[in-house]
Coordinates of N, CA, C and O in Angstrom, one line a residue:
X889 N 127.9 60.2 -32.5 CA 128.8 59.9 -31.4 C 129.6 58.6 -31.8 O 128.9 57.6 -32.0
X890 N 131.4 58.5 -31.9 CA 131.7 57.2 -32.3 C 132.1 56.8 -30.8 O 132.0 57.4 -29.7
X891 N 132.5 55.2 -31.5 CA 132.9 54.5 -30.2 C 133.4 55.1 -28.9 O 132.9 55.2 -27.8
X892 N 134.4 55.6 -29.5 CA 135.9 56.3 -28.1 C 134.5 57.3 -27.4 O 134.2 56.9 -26.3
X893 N 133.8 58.0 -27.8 CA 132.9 59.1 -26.7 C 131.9 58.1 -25.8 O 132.0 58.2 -24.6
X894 N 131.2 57.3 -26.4 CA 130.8 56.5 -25.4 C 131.1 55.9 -24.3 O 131.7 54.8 -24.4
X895 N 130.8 56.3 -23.1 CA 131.4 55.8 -21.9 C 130.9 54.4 -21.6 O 129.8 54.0 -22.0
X896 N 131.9 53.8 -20.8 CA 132.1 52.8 -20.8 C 130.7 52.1 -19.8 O 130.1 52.8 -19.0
X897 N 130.5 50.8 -20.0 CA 128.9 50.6 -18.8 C 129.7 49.7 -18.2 O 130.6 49.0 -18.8
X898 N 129.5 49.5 -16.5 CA 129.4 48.7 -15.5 C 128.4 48.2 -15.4 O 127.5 48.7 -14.8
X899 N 128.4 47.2 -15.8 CA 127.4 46.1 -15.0 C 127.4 45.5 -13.4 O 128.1 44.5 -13.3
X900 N 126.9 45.9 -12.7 CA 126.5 45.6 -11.1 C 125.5 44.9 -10.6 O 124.3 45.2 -10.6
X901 N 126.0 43.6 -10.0 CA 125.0 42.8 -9.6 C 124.3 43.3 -8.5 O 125.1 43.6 -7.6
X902 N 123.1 43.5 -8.1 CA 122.8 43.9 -6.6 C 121.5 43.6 -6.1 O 120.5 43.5 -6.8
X903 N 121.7 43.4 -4.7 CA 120.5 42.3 -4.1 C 120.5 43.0 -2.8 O 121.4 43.2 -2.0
X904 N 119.0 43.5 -2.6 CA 118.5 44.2 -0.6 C 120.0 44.0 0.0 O 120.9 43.4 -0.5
X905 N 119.8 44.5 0.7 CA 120.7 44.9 1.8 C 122.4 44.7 1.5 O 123.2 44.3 2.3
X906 N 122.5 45.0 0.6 CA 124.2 44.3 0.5 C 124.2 45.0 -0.9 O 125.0 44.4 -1.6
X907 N 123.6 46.1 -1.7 CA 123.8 47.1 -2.9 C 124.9 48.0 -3.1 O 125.8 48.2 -4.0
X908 N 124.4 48.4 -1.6 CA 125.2 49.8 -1.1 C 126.9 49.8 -0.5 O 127.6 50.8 -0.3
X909 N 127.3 48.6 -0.5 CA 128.4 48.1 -0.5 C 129.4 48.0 -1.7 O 130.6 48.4 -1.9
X910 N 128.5 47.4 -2.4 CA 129.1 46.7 -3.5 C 129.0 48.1 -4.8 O 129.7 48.0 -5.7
X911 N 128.4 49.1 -4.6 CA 128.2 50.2 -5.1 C 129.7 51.5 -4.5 O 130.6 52.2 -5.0
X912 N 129.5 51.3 -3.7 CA 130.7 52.3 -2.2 C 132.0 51.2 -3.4 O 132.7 51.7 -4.3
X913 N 132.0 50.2 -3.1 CA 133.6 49.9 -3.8 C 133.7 50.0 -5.3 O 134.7 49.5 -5.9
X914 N 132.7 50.5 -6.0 CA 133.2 50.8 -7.5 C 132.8 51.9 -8.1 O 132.9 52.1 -9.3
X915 N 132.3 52.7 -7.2 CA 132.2 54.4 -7.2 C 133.6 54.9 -7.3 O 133.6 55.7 -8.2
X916 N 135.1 54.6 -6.6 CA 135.9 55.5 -7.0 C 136.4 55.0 -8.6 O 137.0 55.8 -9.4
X917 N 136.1 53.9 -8.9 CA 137.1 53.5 -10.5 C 135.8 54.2 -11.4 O 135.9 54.9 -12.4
X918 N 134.3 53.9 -10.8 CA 133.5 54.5 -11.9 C 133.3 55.9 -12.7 O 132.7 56.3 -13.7
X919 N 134.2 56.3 -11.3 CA 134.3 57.8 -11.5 C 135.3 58.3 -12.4 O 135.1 59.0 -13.3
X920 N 136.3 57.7 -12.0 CA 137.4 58.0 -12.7 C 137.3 57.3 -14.2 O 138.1 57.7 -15.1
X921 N 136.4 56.3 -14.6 CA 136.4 56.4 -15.9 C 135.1 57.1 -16.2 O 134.8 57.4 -17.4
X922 N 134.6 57.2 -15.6 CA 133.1 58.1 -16.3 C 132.3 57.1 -17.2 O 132.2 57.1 -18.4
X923 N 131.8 56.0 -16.0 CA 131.3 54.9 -16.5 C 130.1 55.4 -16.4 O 129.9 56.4 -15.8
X924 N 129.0 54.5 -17.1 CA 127.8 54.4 -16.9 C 127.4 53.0 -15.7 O 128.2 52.0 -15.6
X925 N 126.5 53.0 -15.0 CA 126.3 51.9 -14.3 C 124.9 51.5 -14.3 O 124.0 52.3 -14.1
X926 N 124.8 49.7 -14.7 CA 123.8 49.4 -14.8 C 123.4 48.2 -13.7 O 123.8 47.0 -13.8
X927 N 122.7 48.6 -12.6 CA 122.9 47.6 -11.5 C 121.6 46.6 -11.8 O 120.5 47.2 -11.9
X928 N 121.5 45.4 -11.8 CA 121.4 44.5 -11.8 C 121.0 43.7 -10.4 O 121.6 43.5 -9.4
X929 N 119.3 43.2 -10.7 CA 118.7 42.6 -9.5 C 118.3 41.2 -10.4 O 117.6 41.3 -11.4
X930 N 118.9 39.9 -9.8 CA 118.6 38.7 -10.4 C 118.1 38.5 -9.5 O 118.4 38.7 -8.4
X931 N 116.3 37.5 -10.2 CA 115.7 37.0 -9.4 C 115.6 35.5 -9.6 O 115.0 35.0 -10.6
X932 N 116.0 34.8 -8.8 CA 116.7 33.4 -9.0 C 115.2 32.4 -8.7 O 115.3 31.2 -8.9
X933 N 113.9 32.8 -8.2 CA 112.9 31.8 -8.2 C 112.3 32.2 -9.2 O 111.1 32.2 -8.9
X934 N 112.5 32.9 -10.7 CA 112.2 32.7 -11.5 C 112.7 32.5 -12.6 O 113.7 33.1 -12.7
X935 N 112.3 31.9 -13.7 CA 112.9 31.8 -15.0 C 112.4 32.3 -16.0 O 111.3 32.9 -16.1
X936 N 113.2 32.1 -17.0 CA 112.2 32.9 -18.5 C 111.8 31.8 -19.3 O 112.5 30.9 -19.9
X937 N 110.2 32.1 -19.3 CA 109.6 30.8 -20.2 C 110.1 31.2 -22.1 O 111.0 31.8 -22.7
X938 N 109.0 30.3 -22.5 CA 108.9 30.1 -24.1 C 108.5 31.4 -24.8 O 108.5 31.6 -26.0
X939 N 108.2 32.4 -24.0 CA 107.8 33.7 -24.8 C 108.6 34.8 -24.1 O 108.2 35.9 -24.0
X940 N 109.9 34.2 -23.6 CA 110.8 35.6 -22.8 C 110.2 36.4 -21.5 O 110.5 37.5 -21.1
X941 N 109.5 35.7 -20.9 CA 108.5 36.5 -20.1 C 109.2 36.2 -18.8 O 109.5 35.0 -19.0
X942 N 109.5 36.5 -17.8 CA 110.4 35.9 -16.0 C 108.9 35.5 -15.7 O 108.0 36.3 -15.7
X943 N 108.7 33.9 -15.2 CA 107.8 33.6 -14.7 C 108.7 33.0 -13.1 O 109.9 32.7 -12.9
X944 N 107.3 32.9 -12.2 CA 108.4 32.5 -10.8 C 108.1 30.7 -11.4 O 107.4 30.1 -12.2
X945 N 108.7 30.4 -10.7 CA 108.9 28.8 -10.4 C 107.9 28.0 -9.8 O 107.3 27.0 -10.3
X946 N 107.6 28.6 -8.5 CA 106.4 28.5 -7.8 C 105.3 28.9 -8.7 O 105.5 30.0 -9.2
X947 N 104.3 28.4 -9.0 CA 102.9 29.0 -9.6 C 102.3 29.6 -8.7 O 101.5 30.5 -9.0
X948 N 102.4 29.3 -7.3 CA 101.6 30.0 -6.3 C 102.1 31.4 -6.2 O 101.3 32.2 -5.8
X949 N 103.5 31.9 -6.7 CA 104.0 33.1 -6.2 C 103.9 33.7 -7.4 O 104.3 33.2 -8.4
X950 N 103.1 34.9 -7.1 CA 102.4 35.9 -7.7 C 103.0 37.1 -7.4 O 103.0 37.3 -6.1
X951 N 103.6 38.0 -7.9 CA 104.8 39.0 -7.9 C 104.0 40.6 -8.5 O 103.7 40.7 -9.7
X952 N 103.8 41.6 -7.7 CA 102.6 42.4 -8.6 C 103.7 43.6 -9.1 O 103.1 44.6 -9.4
X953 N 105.3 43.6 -9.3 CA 106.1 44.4 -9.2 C 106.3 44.4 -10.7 O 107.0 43.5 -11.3
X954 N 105.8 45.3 -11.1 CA 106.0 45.5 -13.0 C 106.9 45.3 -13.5 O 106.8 44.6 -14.5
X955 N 108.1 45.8 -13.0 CA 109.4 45.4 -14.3 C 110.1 44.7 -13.2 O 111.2 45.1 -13.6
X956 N 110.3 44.0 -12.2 CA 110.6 43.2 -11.4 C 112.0 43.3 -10.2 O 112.6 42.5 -9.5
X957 N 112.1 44.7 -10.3 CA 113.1 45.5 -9.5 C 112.8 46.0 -8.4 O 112.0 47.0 -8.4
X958 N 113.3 45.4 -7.0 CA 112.4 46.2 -5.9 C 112.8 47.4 -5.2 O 113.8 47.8 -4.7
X959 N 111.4 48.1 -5.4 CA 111.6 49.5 -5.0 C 112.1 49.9 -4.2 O 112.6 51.0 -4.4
X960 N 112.3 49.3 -3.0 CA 113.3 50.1 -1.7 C 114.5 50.0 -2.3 O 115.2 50.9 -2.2
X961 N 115.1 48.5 -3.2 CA 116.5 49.1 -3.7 C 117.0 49.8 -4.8 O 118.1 50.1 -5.2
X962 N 115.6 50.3 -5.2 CA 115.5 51.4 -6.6 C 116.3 53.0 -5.6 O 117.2 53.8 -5.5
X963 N 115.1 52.6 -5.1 CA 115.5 54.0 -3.5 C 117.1 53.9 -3.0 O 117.8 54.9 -3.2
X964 N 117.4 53.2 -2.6 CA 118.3 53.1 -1.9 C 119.5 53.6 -2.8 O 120.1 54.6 -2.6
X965 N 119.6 52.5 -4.4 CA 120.1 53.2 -5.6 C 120.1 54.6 -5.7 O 120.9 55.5 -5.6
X966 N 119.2 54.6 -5.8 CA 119.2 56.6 -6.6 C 119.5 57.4 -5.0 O 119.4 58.6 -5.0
X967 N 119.7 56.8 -3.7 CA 119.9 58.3 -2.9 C 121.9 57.9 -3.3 O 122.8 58.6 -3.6
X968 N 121.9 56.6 -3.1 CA 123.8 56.4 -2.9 C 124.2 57.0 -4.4 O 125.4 57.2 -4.6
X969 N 123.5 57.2 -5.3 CA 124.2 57.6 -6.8 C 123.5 59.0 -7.2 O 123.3 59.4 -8.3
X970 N 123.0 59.7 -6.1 CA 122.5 60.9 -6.4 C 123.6 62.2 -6.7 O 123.6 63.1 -7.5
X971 N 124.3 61.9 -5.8 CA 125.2 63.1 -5.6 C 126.3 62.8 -6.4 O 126.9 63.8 -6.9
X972 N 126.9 61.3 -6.9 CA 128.1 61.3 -7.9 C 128.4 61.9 -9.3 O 129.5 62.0 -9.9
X973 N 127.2 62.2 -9.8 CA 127.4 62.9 -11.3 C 127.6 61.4 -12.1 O 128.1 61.5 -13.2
X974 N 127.3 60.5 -11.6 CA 126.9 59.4 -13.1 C 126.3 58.9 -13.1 O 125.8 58.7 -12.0
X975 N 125.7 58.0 -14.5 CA 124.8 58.3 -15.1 C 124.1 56.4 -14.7 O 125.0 55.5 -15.0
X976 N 123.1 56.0 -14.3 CA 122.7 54.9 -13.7 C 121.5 54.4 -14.4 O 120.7 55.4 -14.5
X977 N 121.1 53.5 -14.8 CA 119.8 52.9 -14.8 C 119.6 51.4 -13.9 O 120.6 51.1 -13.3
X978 N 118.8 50.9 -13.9 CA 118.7 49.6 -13.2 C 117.7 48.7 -13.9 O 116.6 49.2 -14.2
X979 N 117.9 47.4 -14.1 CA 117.1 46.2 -14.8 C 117.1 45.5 -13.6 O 117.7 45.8 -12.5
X980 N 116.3 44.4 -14.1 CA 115.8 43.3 -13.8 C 115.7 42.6 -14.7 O 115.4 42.8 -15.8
X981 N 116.3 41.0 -14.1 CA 116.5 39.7 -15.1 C 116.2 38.7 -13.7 O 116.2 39.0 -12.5
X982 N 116.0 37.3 -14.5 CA 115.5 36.4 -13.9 C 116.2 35.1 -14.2 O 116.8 35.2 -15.2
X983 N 116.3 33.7 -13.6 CA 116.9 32.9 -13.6 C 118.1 33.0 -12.8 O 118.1 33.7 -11.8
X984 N 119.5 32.1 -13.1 CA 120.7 31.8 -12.3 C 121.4 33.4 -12.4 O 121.3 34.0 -13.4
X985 N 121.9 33.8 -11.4 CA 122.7 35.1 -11.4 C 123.4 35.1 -12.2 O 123.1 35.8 -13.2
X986 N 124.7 34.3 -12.0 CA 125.6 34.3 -13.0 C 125.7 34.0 -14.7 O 126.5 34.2 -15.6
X987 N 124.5 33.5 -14.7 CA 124.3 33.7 -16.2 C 123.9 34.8 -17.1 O 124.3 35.2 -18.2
X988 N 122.6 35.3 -16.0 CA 121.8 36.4 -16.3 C 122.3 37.9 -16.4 O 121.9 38.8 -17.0
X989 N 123.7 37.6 -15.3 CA 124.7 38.9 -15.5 C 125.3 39.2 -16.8 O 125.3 40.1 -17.6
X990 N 126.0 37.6 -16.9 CA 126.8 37.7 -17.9 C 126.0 38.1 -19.5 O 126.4 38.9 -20.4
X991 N 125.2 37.6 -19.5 CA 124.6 37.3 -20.6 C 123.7 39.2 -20.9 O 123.4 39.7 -22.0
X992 N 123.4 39.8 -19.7 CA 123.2 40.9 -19.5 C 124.6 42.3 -20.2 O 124.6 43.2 -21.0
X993 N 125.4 41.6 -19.6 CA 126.5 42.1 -19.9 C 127.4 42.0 -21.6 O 128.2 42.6 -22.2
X994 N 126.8 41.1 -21.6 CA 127.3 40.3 -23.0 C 126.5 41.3 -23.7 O 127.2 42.0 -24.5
X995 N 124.9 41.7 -23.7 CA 124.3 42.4 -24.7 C 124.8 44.0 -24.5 O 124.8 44.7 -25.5
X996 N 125.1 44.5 -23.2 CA 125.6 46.0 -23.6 C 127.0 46.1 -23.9 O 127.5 47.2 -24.2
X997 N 127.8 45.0 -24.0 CA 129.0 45.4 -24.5 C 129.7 45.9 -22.8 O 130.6 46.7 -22.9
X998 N 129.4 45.6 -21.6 CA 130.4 46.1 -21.0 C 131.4 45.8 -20.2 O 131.5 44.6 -20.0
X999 N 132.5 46.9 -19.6 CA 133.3 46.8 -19.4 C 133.9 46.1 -18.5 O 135.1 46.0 -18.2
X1000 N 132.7 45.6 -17.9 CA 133.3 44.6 -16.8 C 131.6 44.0 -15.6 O 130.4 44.4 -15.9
X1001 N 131.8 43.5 -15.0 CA 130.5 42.7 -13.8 C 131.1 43.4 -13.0 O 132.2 43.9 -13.4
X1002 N 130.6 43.6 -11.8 CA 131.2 43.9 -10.6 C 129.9 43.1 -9.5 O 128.7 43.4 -9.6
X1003 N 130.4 41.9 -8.4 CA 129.8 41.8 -7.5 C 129.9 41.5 -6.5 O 131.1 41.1 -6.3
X1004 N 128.9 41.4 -5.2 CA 129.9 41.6 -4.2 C 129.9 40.3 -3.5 O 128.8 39.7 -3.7
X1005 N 131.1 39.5 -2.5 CA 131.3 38.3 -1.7 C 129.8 37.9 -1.4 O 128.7 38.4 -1.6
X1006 N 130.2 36.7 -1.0 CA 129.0 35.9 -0.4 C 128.4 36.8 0.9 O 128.9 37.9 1.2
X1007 N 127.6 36.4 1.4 CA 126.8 36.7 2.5 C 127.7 36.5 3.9 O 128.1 35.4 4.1
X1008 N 128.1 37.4 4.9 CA 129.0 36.8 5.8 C 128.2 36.1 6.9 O 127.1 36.6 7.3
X1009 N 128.7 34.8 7.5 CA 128.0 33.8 8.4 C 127.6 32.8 7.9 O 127.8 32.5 6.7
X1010 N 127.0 31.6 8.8 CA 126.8 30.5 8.2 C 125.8 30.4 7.1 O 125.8 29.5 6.3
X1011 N 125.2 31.4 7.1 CA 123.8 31.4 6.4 C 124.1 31.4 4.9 O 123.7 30.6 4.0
X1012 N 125.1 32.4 4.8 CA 125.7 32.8 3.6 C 126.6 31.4 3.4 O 126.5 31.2 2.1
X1013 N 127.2 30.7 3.8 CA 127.9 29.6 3.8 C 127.3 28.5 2.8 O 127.6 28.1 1.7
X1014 N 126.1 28.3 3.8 CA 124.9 27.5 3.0 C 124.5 27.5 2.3 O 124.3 26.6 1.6
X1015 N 124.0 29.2 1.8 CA 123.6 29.3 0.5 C 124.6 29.0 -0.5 O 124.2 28.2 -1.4
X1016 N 125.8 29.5 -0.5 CA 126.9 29.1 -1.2 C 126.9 27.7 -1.5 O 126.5 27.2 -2.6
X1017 N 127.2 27.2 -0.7 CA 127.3 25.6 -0.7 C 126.2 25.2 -1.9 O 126.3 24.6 -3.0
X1018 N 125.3 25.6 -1.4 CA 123.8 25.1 -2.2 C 123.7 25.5 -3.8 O 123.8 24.6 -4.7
X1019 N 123.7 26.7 -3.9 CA 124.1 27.4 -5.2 C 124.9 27.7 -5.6 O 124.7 28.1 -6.8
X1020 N 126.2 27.8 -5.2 CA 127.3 28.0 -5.7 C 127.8 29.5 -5.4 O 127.3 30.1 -4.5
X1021 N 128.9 30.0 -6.0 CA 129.4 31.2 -5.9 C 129.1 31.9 -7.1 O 129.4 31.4 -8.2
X1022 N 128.6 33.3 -6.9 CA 128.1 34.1 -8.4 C 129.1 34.3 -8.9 O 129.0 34.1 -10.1
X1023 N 130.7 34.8 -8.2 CA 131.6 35.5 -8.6 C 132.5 34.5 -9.4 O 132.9 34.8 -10.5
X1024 N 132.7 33.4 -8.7 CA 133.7 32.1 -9.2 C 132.8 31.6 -10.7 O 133.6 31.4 -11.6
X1025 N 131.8 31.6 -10.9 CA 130.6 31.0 -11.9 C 131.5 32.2 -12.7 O 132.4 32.1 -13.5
X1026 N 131.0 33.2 -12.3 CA 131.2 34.5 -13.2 C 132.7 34.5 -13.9 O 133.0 34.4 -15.1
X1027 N 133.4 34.6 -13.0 CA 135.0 34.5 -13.6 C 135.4 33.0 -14.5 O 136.2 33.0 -15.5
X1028 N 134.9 32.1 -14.1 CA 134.8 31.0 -15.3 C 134.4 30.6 -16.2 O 134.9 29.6 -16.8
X1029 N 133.3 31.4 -16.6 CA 132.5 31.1 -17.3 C 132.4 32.4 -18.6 O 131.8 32.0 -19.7
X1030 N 132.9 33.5 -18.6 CA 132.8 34.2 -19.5 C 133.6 35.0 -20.0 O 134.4 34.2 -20.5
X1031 N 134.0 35.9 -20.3 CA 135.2 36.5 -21.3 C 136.0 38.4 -20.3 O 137.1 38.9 -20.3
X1032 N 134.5 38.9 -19.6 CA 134.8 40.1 -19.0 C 135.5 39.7 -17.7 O 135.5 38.6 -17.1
X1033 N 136.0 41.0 -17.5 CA 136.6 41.5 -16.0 C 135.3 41.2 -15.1 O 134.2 41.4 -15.5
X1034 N 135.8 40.6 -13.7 CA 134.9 40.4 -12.5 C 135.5 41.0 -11.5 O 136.7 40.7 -11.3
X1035 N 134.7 42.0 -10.7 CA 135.9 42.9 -10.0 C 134.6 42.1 -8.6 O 133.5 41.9 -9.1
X1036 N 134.7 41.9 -7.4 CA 134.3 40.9 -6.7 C 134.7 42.4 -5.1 O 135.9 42.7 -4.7
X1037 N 133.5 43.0 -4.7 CA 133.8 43.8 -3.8 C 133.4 43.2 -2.2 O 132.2 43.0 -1.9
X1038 N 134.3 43.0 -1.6 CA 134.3 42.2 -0.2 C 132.7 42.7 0.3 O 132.2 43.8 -0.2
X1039 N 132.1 41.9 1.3 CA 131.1 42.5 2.3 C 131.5 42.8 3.7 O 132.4 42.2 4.3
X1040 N 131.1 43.4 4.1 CA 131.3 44.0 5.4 C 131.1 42.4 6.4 O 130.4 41.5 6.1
X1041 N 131.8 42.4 7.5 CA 131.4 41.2 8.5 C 131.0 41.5 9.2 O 131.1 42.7 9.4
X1042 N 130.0 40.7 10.0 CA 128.9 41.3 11.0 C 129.9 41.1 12.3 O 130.9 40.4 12.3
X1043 N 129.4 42.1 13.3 CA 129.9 42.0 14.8 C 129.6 40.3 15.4 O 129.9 40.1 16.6
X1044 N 129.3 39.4 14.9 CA 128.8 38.1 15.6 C 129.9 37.1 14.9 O 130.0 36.0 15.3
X1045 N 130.7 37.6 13.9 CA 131.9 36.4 13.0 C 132.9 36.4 13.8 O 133.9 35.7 13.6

């Protein structure tokens, strides 16, 4: 198989409750290029030690989840991508999001990040404030398309 047959990979950042969103806004382009999609759960209280391993930060937190992807959004994944006809796997990486994307991205060669707005409310504000913006980091910091899919606002904004 040369280059041109290989379809192209999306890389998708995605975190509990806010997947299914950010999945809903790049299902219609994914389709239409007959991407592959590789969504992406960064776990930010851990990092990767001296032997590549995601350890958490805390020593006290002890994590019994094998490859470090949580299952309800494994679930939630495979029912929203059951019925589209394309083709999905899902990783797990560890450390700052926006590095871990990129740098994720960087090794499949793909065609773009996709992730979604901050959290809506103050909560989401704060966290921002504190850590920064995945998407803004993302778009400055590296060479791919950041396609950035809004979140829904709660009834309380």
């Amino acid at each position: 198989m040369n280059e041109a047959e290989i379809p192209p990979t999306i890389v998708i950042g995605v975190v509990p409750h806010k997947a299914l969103e950010v999945l809903r806004g790049i299902l219609p382009l994914a389709q239409r290029l007959g991407a592959q999609l590789t969504c992406v759960y960064v776990d930010g209280s851990k990092f990767i030690d001296a032997s590549s391993h995601a350890a958490p930060i805390d020593p006290d937190d002890y994590d019994n989840d094998a490859d470090g992807f949580p299952e309800n959004l494994r679930v939630d994944i495979s029912d929203a991508l059951s019925s589209t006809g394309l083709t999905w796997e899902t990783a797990a990486r560890a450390g700052d999001p926006a590095q871990a994307l990129a740098d994720f991205a960087e090794k499949l060669n793909a065609l773009m990040i996709v992730v979604g707005t901050r959290q809506p409310g103050a909560r989401g504000k704060i966290t921002e404030f504190f850590d920064g913006s995945v998407a803004v980091r993302l778009a400055h910091r590296q060479t791919r398309p950041v396609m950035v899919v809004p979140q829904q606002a709660s009834d309380d904004e």
